[in-house]
């Protein structure tokens, strides 16, 4: 079964989609695809087949998102916690992922046609090498595509991602690329695996569980969270519409909260820059206060230098991450 499904919506779905699209639409939807094993139990099938049905549902959901003009989707495909499941289940999920990423490589033309960019977020080092390699090929093959984005969180938890981002910043300080005072909420966001994506507007969890299970904790503080009781393999177009309606009903308050947060962040950064400049000037003037004009000029210079420093650091980080994928690809040529 392929990742990219062709095919139109039926008439009723089309009419409903058009009505929904008259309102504000989420640009980025994240899914916790939960309930595959309960579905398998309910249908008396193997767990493995439950996960396979879960993948099929993902492909179908991506088709609905395409028709609903939702350009970005992030899915929780394998949590670091999932390594604690039985060896048989973990091996089965690794094999399923390998098969599906290999299939993705065969779909090159289709991915190009729709300009689909696939990203995999997580610590790939935790995965078997053959899976790492096929993932790296898929990521590299689609990295310049820019109309639809699918982020597959694999060997991922949010706490691990945040801890890793903190380590990256510590590395930057150690390398002399940034100063400890450059560490900020905005910089941490740039060091996350998800740094290339806007935050999700809507996060959906299926199967009736009402927790985030360490998924996108940093990115969803201003997202609409929708918990639905349906098991993931039984997810329908109508379930998706229902979640989008929830988003639309909450759209104004979400936008307002985001705007306030943006303003707060800008203010915090300005205050941090002012504090660094004040300390510097005090040091230079042997404790004598500087006049307002001098303070203003020093602040502008400091802000420009900090921004340049951070930019160089982020470039170095990008290079480090790109090399990881390039090396994996070159190992298999
Ligand atoms: C949660 O249901 C689902 C998973 C842990 C795996 C999700 C994976 C897929 C849908 C396949 C995606 C594959 C690729 C390659 C993207 P569960 O196992 O926790 O089921 P339960 O909640 O009923 O126990
Ligand atoms: Mg579960």
CSV table of C-alpha atoms and ligand atoms in Angstrom, one decimal:
chain,number,residue,atom,x,y,z
A,1,UNK,CA,0.0,0.0,0.0
A,2,UNK,CA,1.4,3.3,-1.1
A,3,UNK,CA,1.8,6.5,1.0
A,4,UNK,CA,0.4,8.8,-1.6
A,5,UNK,CA,-3.2,7.9,-2.5
A,6,UNK,CA,-4.8,9.4,-5.6
A,7,UNK,CA,-8.6,9.7,-5.7
A,8,UNK,CA,-11.2,12.3,-5.3
A,9,UNK,CA,-13.5,12.9,-2.3
A,10,UNK,CA,-17.0,11.6,-2.8
A,11,UNK,CA,-19.8,14.2,-3.5
A,12,UNK,CA,-20.9,14.5,0.2
A,13,UNK,CA,-17.3,14.8,1.4
A,14,UNK,CA,-16.5,17.4,-1.3
A,15,UNK,CA,-19.5,19.6,-0.3
A,16,UNK,CA,-18.6,19.3,3.4
A,17,UNK,CA,-14.9,20.0,2.7
A,18,UNK,CA,-15.9,23.2,0.8
A,19,UNK,CA,-18.1,24.4,3.7
A,20,UNK,CA,-15.3,23.7,6.2
A,21,UNK,CA,-12.8,25.5,4.0
A,22,UNK,CA,-14.9,28.7,4.1
A,23,UNK,CA,-13.7,29.0,7.7
A,24,UNK,CA,-10.1,29.2,9.1
A,25,UNK,CA,-8.3,25.9,8.4
A,26,UNK,CA,-5.4,24.4,10.3
A,27,UNK,CA,-2.2,24.6,8.3
A,28,UNK,CA,-0.4,21.9,10.3
A,29,UNK,CA,-2.2,18.9,12.0
A,30,UNK,CA,-0.4,16.4,14.3
A,31,UNK,CA,-1.8,13.0,15.0
A,32,UNK,CA,-1.2,10.5,17.8
A,33,UNK,CA,-2.4,7.4,15.9
A,34,UNK,CA,-3.5,5.4,18.9
A,35,UNK,CA,-5.5,2.2,19.1
A,36,UNK,CA,-3.9,-0.2,16.5
A,37,UNK,CA,-3.6,-3.1,18.9
A,38,UNK,CA,-7.1,-2.7,20.4
A,39,UNK,CA,-8.4,-2.6,16.8
A,40,UNK,CA,-6.5,-5.8,16.1
A,41,UNK,CA,-7.9,-7.5,19.2
A,42,UNK,CA,-11.4,-6.4,18.3
A,43,UNK,CA,-11.1,-7.9,14.8
A,44,UNK,CA,-9.2,-11.0,15.9
A,45,UNK,CA,-6.2,-10.2,13.9
A,46,UNK,CA,-2.4,-10.1,14.7
A,47,UNK,CA,-1.0,-7.0,16.3
A,48,UNK,CA,1.2,-6.7,13.2
A,49,UNK,CA,-1.9,-6.4,11.0
A,50,UNK,CA,-3.4,-3.8,13.3
A,51,UNK,CA,-0.3,-1.7,12.7
A,52,UNK,CA,-0.5,-2.3,9.0
A,53,UNK,CA,-4.1,-1.1,9.1
A,54,UNK,CA,-2.8,1.9,11.0
A,55,UNK,CA,-0.4,2.7,8.2
A,56,UNK,CA,-3.2,2.3,5.6
A,57,UNK,CA,-5.2,4.8,7.6
A,58,UNK,CA,-2.3,7.2,7.6
A,59,UNK,CA,-2.1,7.1,3.8
A,60,UNK,CA,-5.9,7.7,3.6
A,61,UNK,CA,-5.7,10.6,6.1
A,62,UNK,CA,-3.0,12.2,4.1
A,63,UNK,CA,-5.2,12.1,1.0
A,64,UNK,CA,-8.0,13.8,3.0
A,65,UNK,CA,-5.6,16.5,4.3
A,66,UNK,CA,-4.5,17.1,0.7
A,67,UNK,CA,-8.1,17.7,-0.4
A,68,UNK,CA,-8.6,19.9,2.7
A,69,UNK,CA,-5.6,22.1,1.7
A,70,UNK,CA,-3.7,21.1,4.9
A,71,UNK,CA,-0.1,21.3,3.8
A,72,UNK,CA,1.6,19.8,6.8
A,73,UNK,CA,1.0,16.7,8.9
A,74,UNK,CA,3.1,15.3,11.8
A,75,UNK,CA,2.5,11.8,13.1
A,76,UNK,CA,3.7,9.9,16.1
A,77,UNK,CA,4.8,6.6,14.5
A,78,UNK,CA,7.1,5.2,17.1
A,79,UNK,CA,7.9,6.5,20.6
A,80,UNK,CA,11.2,5.8,22.4
A,81,UNK,CA,8.9,4.3,25.0
A,82,UNK,CA,7.7,1.8,22.4
A,83,UNK,CA,11.1,0.1,22.5
A,84,UNK,CA,9.8,-1.4,25.8
A,85,UNK,CA,7.2,-3.5,24.0
A,86,UNK,CA,7.9,-7.2,23.2
A,87,UNK,CA,10.8,-7.9,20.8
A,88,UNK,CA,8.3,-9.4,18.4
A,89,UNK,CA,6.2,-6.2,18.2
A,90,UNK,CA,9.2,-3.9,18.0
A,91,UNK,CA,10.8,-6.0,15.3
A,92,UNK,CA,7.5,-6.0,13.4
A,93,UNK,CA,7.2,-2.2,13.6
A,94,UNK,CA,10.8,-1.8,12.4
A,95,UNK,CA,10.1,-4.2,9.5
A,96,UNK,CA,6.9,-2.4,8.6
A,97,UNK,CA,8.7,1.0,8.7
A,98,UNK,CA,11.5,-0.4,6.5
A,99,UNK,CA,9.1,-1.8,3.9
A,100,UNK,CA,7.1,1.5,3.8
A,101,UNK,CA,10.2,3.7,3.5
A,102,UNK,CA,11.5,1.4,0.7
A,103,UNK,CA,8.1,1.8,-1.0
A,104,UNK,CA,8.4,5.5,-0.6
A,105,UNK,CA,11.7,5.4,-2.6
A,106,UNK,CA,9.8,3.8,-5.5
A,107,UNK,CA,7.2,6.6,-5.4
A,108,UNK,CA,9.7,9.2,-6.4
A,109,UNK,CA,7.7,10.5,-9.4
A,110,UNK,CA,4.5,10.9,-7.3
A,111,UNK,CA,6.4,12.6,-4.5
A,112,UNK,CA,7.9,15.0,-7.0
A,113,UNK,CA,4.5,15.6,-8.7
A,114,UNK,CA,2.9,16.6,-5.4
A,115,UNK,CA,6.2,18.1,-4.1
A,116,UNK,CA,6.0,16.2,-0.8
A,117,UNK,CA,8.8,16.6,1.6
A,118,UNK,CA,9.3,13.8,4.2
A,119,UNK,CA,11.1,14.5,7.4
A,120,UNK,CA,11.8,12.0,10.2
A,121,UNK,CA,12.0,13.5,13.7
A,122,UNK,CA,13.8,11.5,16.4
A,123,UNK,CA,17.1,9.9,17.3
A,124,UNK,CA,17.7,7.7,14.3
A,125,UNK,CA,20.8,6.2,16.0
A,126,UNK,CA,18.4,4.1,18.1
A,127,UNK,CA,17.1,2.3,14.9
A,128,UNK,CA,18.6,-0.7,13.0
A,129,UNK,CA,21.2,0.5,10.5
A,130,UNK,CA,19.3,-0.8,7.5
A,131,UNK,CA,16.2,1.3,8.6
A,132,UNK,CA,18.4,4.4,9.2
A,133,UNK,CA,19.8,4.1,5.7
A,134,UNK,CA,16.4,3.8,3.9
A,135,UNK,CA,15.0,6.7,6.0
A,136,UNK,CA,18.0,8.8,5.1
A,137,UNK,CA,17.5,8.1,1.4
A,138,UNK,CA,13.8,9.1,1.6
A,139,UNK,CA,14.6,12.3,3.5
A,140,UNK,CA,17.4,13.3,1.1
A,141,UNK,CA,15.3,12.4,-1.9
A,142,UNK,CA,12.5,14.8,-0.9
A,143,UNK,CA,14.3,17.5,1.0
A,144,UNK,CA,13.8,20.2,-1.6
A,145,UNK,CA,10.1,19.5,-2.0
A,146,UNK,CA,8.0,22.3,-0.6
A,147,UNK,CA,4.2,22.0,-1.1
A,148,UNK,CA,3.3,19.2,1.4
A,149,UNK,CA,5.2,18.2,4.5
A,150,UNK,CA,5.0,14.9,6.3
A,151,UNK,CA,6.9,14.7,9.6
A,152,UNK,CA,7.2,11.2,10.9
A,153,UNK,CA,8.2,11.1,14.6
A,154,UNK,CA,10.2,7.9,14.9
A,155,UNK,CA,12.3,6.9,18.0
A,156,UNK,CA,10.9,10.2,19.4
A,157,UNK,CA,9.7,11.6,22.6
A,158,UNK,CA,9.3,15.3,23.3
A,159,UNK,CA,11.5,15.3,26.5
A,160,UNK,CA,14.3,13.6,24.6
A,161,UNK,CA,13.9,16.2,21.8
A,162,UNK,CA,14.1,19.1,24.3
A,163,UNK,CA,17.0,17.6,26.1
A,164,UNK,CA,18.8,17.1,22.8
A,165,UNK,CA,18.1,20.7,21.9
A,166,UNK,CA,19.7,21.8,25.2
A,167,UNK,CA,22.7,19.6,24.5
A,168,UNK,CA,23.0,21.3,21.0
A,169,UNK,CA,23.1,24.7,22.6
A,170,UNK,CA,25.7,23.5,25.2
A,171,UNK,CA,27.8,22.3,22.2
A,172,UNK,CA,27.4,25.7,20.5
A,173,UNK,CA,28.7,27.4,23.7
A,174,UNK,CA,31.5,24.9,24.0
A,175,UNK,CA,32.6,25.5,20.4
A,176,UNK,CA,32.5,29.2,21.0
A,177,UNK,CA,29.8,29.7,18.4
A,178,UNK,CA,27.3,31.2,20.8
A,179,UNK,CA,27.4,32.7,24.3
A,180,UNK,CA,25.6,31.3,27.3
A,181,UNK,CA,23.6,34.5,27.3
A,182,UNK,CA,22.3,33.7,23.8
A,183,UNK,CA,20.3,30.8,25.1
A,184,UNK,CA,16.6,31.7,24.9
A,185,UNK,CA,13.2,30.1,24.3
A,186,UNK,CA,13.4,31.1,20.6
A,187,UNK,CA,16.9,29.5,20.2
A,188,UNK,CA,15.8,26.3,21.9
A,189,UNK,CA,12.9,26.1,19.4
A,190,UNK,CA,15.4,26.4,16.6
A,191,UNK,CA,17.4,23.5,18.0
A,192,UNK,CA,14.4,21.0,18.1
A,193,UNK,CA,14.0,18.3,15.5
A,194,UNK,CA,10.9,20.3,14.4
A,195,UNK,CA,12.7,23.5,13.8
A,196,UNK,CA,11.7,23.6,10.1
A,197,UNK,CA,8.0,23.5,10.8
A,198,UNK,CA,5.5,25.9,12.2
A,199,UNK,CA,3.9,24.7,15.4
A,200,UNK,CA,0.8,22.4,14.9
A,201,UNK,CA,-2.5,24.3,14.9
A,202,UNK,CA,-4.4,21.1,15.8
A,203,UNK,CA,-3.3,18.0,17.6
A,204,UNK,CA,-5.6,14.9,17.4
A,205,UNK,CA,-5.3,11.8,19.5
A,206,UNK,CA,-7.5,8.8,18.8
A,207,UNK,CA,-8.6,5.8,20.9
A,208,UNK,CA,-10.0,7.8,23.8
A,209,UNK,CA,-6.7,8.3,25.7
A,210,UNK,CA,-6.6,11.9,26.9
A,211,UNK,CA,-2.9,12.5,27.4
A,212,UNK,CA,0.0,13.7,25.2
A,213,UNK,CA,2.4,10.8,26.0
A,214,UNK,CA,5.5,12.9,25.5
A,215,UNK,CA,4.5,14.1,22.0
A,216,UNK,CA,5.3,17.7,20.8
A,217,UNK,CA,5.0,19.1,24.4
A,218,UNK,CA,7.0,22.2,23.5
A,219,UNK,CA,5.2,22.8,20.1
A,220,UNK,CA,1.6,22.5,21.2
A,221,UNK,CA,1.3,25.0,24.0
A,222,UNK,CA,-1.0,27.1,21.8
A,223,UNK,CA,-2.5,24.3,19.7
A,224,UNK,CA,-6.1,23.1,19.7
A,225,UNK,CA,-6.0,19.6,21.3
A,226,UNK,CA,-8.8,17.2,20.3
A,227,UNK,CA,-9.2,13.7,21.8
A,228,UNK,CA,-11.4,11.3,19.9
A,229,UNK,CA,-12.6,7.9,21.0
A,230,UNK,CA,-12.4,6.2,17.6
A,231,UNK,CA,-9.5,3.7,17.2
A,232,UNK,CA,-6.9,4.9,14.7
A,233,UNK,CA,-7.5,2.2,12.0
A,234,UNK,CA,-11.3,3.2,12.1
A,235,UNK,CA,-10.6,6.9,11.7
A,236,UNK,CA,-12.9,8.5,9.2
A,237,UNK,CA,-13.1,11.7,7.1
A,238,UNK,CA,-16.0,12.7,9.4
A,239,UNK,CA,-13.8,12.3,12.5
A,240,UNK,CA,-11.3,14.6,10.8
A,241,UNK,CA,-14.0,17.2,10.0
A,242,UNK,CA,-15.2,17.1,13.6
A,243,UNK,CA,-11.7,17.9,14.9
A,244,UNK,CA,-11.4,20.7,12.4
A,245,UNK,CA,-14.7,22.2,13.6
A,246,UNK,CA,-13.3,22.1,17.1
A,247,UNK,CA,-10.3,24.0,15.8
A,248,UNK,CA,-12.5,26.6,14.1
A,249,UNK,CA,-14.6,27.1,17.2
A,250,UNK,CA,-11.4,27.9,19.2
A,251,UNK,CA,-9.5,29.6,16.4
A,252,UNK,CA,-9.8,33.2,17.8
A,253,UNK,CA,-8.6,32.4,21.3
A,254,UNK,CA,-5.7,30.3,19.9
A,255,UNK,CA,-4.6,33.2,17.6
A,256,UNK,CA,-4.8,35.6,20.5
A,257,UNK,CA,-2.8,33.4,22.8
A,258,UNK,CA,-0.1,33.0,20.1
A,259,UNK,CA,0.1,36.7,19.4
A,260,UNK,CA,0.5,37.5,23.2
A,261,UNK,CA,3.2,34.8,23.4
A,262,UNK,CA,5.1,36.3,20.4
A,263,UNK,CA,5.0,39.8,22.0
A,264,UNK,CA,6.2,38.4,25.3
A,265,UNK,CA,9.1,36.5,23.6
A,266,UNK,CA,10.2,39.7,21.7
A,267,UNK,CA,10.1,41.6,25.0
A,268,UNK,CA,12.1,39.0,26.8
A,269,UNK,CA,14.8,39.0,24.1
A,270,UNK,CA,15.0,42.8,24.2
A,271,UNK,CA,15.3,42.8,28.0
A,272,UNK,CA,18.0,40.1,27.8
A,273,UNK,CA,20.0,42.2,25.2
A,274,UNK,CA,19.6,45.3,27.3
A,275,UNK,CA,20.9,43.5,30.4
A,276,UNK,CA,24.0,42.3,28.5
A,277,UNK,CA,24.7,45.8,27.0
A,278,UNK,CA,24.3,47.4,30.5
A,279,UNK,CA,26.8,45.0,32.0
A,280,UNK,CA,29.2,45.6,29.1
A,281,UNK,CA,28.9,49.4,29.3
A,282,UNK,CA,29.3,49.4,33.1
A,283,UNK,CA,32.4,47.4,32.7
A,284,UNK,CA,33.8,49.7,30.0
A,285,UNK,CA,32.9,52.9,31.9
A,286,UNK,CA,34.3,51.7,35.2
A,287,UNK,CA,30.9,51.8,36.8
A,288,UNK,CA,29.9,55.2,35.4
A,289,UNK,CA,26.5,55.3,33.7
A,290,UNK,CA,26.5,55.8,29.8
A,291,UNK,CA,24.2,58.4,28.2
A,292,UNK,CA,21.0,57.3,26.4
A,293,UNK,CA,22.4,57.7,22.9
A,294,UNK,CA,25.4,55.6,23.7
A,295,UNK,CA,23.2,52.9,25.3
A,296,UNK,CA,21.0,52.9,22.2
A,297,UNK,CA,23.8,52.5,19.8
A,298,UNK,CA,25.5,49.8,21.8
A,299,UNK,CA,22.2,47.9,22.0
A,300,UNK,CA,21.8,48.0,18.2
A,301,UNK,CA,25.4,46.8,17.7
A,302,UNK,CA,24.9,44.0,20.4
A,303,UNK,CA,21.6,42.8,18.9
A,304,UNK,CA,23.1,42.7,15.4
A,305,UNK,CA,26.1,40.7,16.6
A,306,UNK,CA,24.0,38.3,18.6
A,307,UNK,CA,21.7,37.7,15.6
A,308,UNK,CA,24.8,37.0,13.4
A,309,UNK,CA,26.3,34.7,16.1
A,310,UNK,CA,23.0,32.7,16.4
A,311,UNK,CA,22.7,32.5,12.6
A,312,UNK,CA,26.2,31.0,12.3
A,313,UNK,CA,25.5,28.5,15.1
A,314,UNK,CA,22.3,27.4,13.4
A,315,UNK,CA,24.1,27.0,10.1
A,316,UNK,CA,26.7,24.8,11.9
A,317,UNK,CA,23.9,22.8,13.5
A,318,UNK,CA,22.2,22.3,10.1
A,319,UNK,CA,25.4,21.2,8.6
A,320,UNK,CA,25.9,18.7,11.4
A,321,UNK,CA,22.4,17.3,10.9
A,322,UNK,CA,22.7,17.2,7.1
A,323,UNK,CA,26.0,15.4,7.3
A,324,UNK,CA,24.4,12.7,9.4
A,325,UNK,CA,21.9,12.0,6.5
A,326,UNK,CA,24.5,12.4,3.7
A,327,UNK,CA,26.9,10.0,5.4
A,328,UNK,CA,24.2,7.4,5.9
A,329,UNK,CA,23.3,7.7,2.2
A,330,UNK,CA,26.9,7.5,1.0
A,331,UNK,CA,27.5,4.4,3.1
A,332,UNK,CA,25.1,2.5,0.9
A,333,UNK,CA,26.0,3.7,-2.6
B,1,LIG,C1,-0.3,3.2,18.6
B,1,LIG,O1,-1.3,2.1,18.8
B,1,LIG,C2,0.4,3.0,17.4
B,1,LIG,C3,1.7,2.7,17.3
B,1,LIG,C4,2.6,2.6,18.5
B,1,LIG,C5,2.4,2.6,16.0
B,1,LIG,C6,1.9,3.5,15.0
B,1,LIG,C7,2.4,3.1,13.7
B,1,LIG,C8,1.7,3.2,12.5
B,1,LIG,C9,0.3,3.6,12.4
B,1,LIG,C10,2.3,2.7,11.3
B,1,LIG,C11,3.1,3.9,10.8
B,1,LIG,C12,4.2,3.5,10.0
B,1,LIG,C13,5.1,4.3,9.4
B,1,LIG,C14,6.1,3.7,8.6
B,1,LIG,C15,4.9,5.8,9.4
B,1,LIG,P1,-1.0,1.1,19.9
B,1,LIG,O2,0.0,0.1,19.4
B,1,LIG,O3,-0.6,1.8,21.2
B,1,LIG,O4,-2.4,0.4,20.1
B,1,LIG,P2,-3.2,0.3,21.5
B,1,LIG,O5,-3.3,1.7,22.1
B,1,LIG,O6,-4.6,-0.2,21.1
B,1,LIG,O7,-2.5,-0.6,22.4
B,2,LIG,MG1,-1.7,2.9,22.6
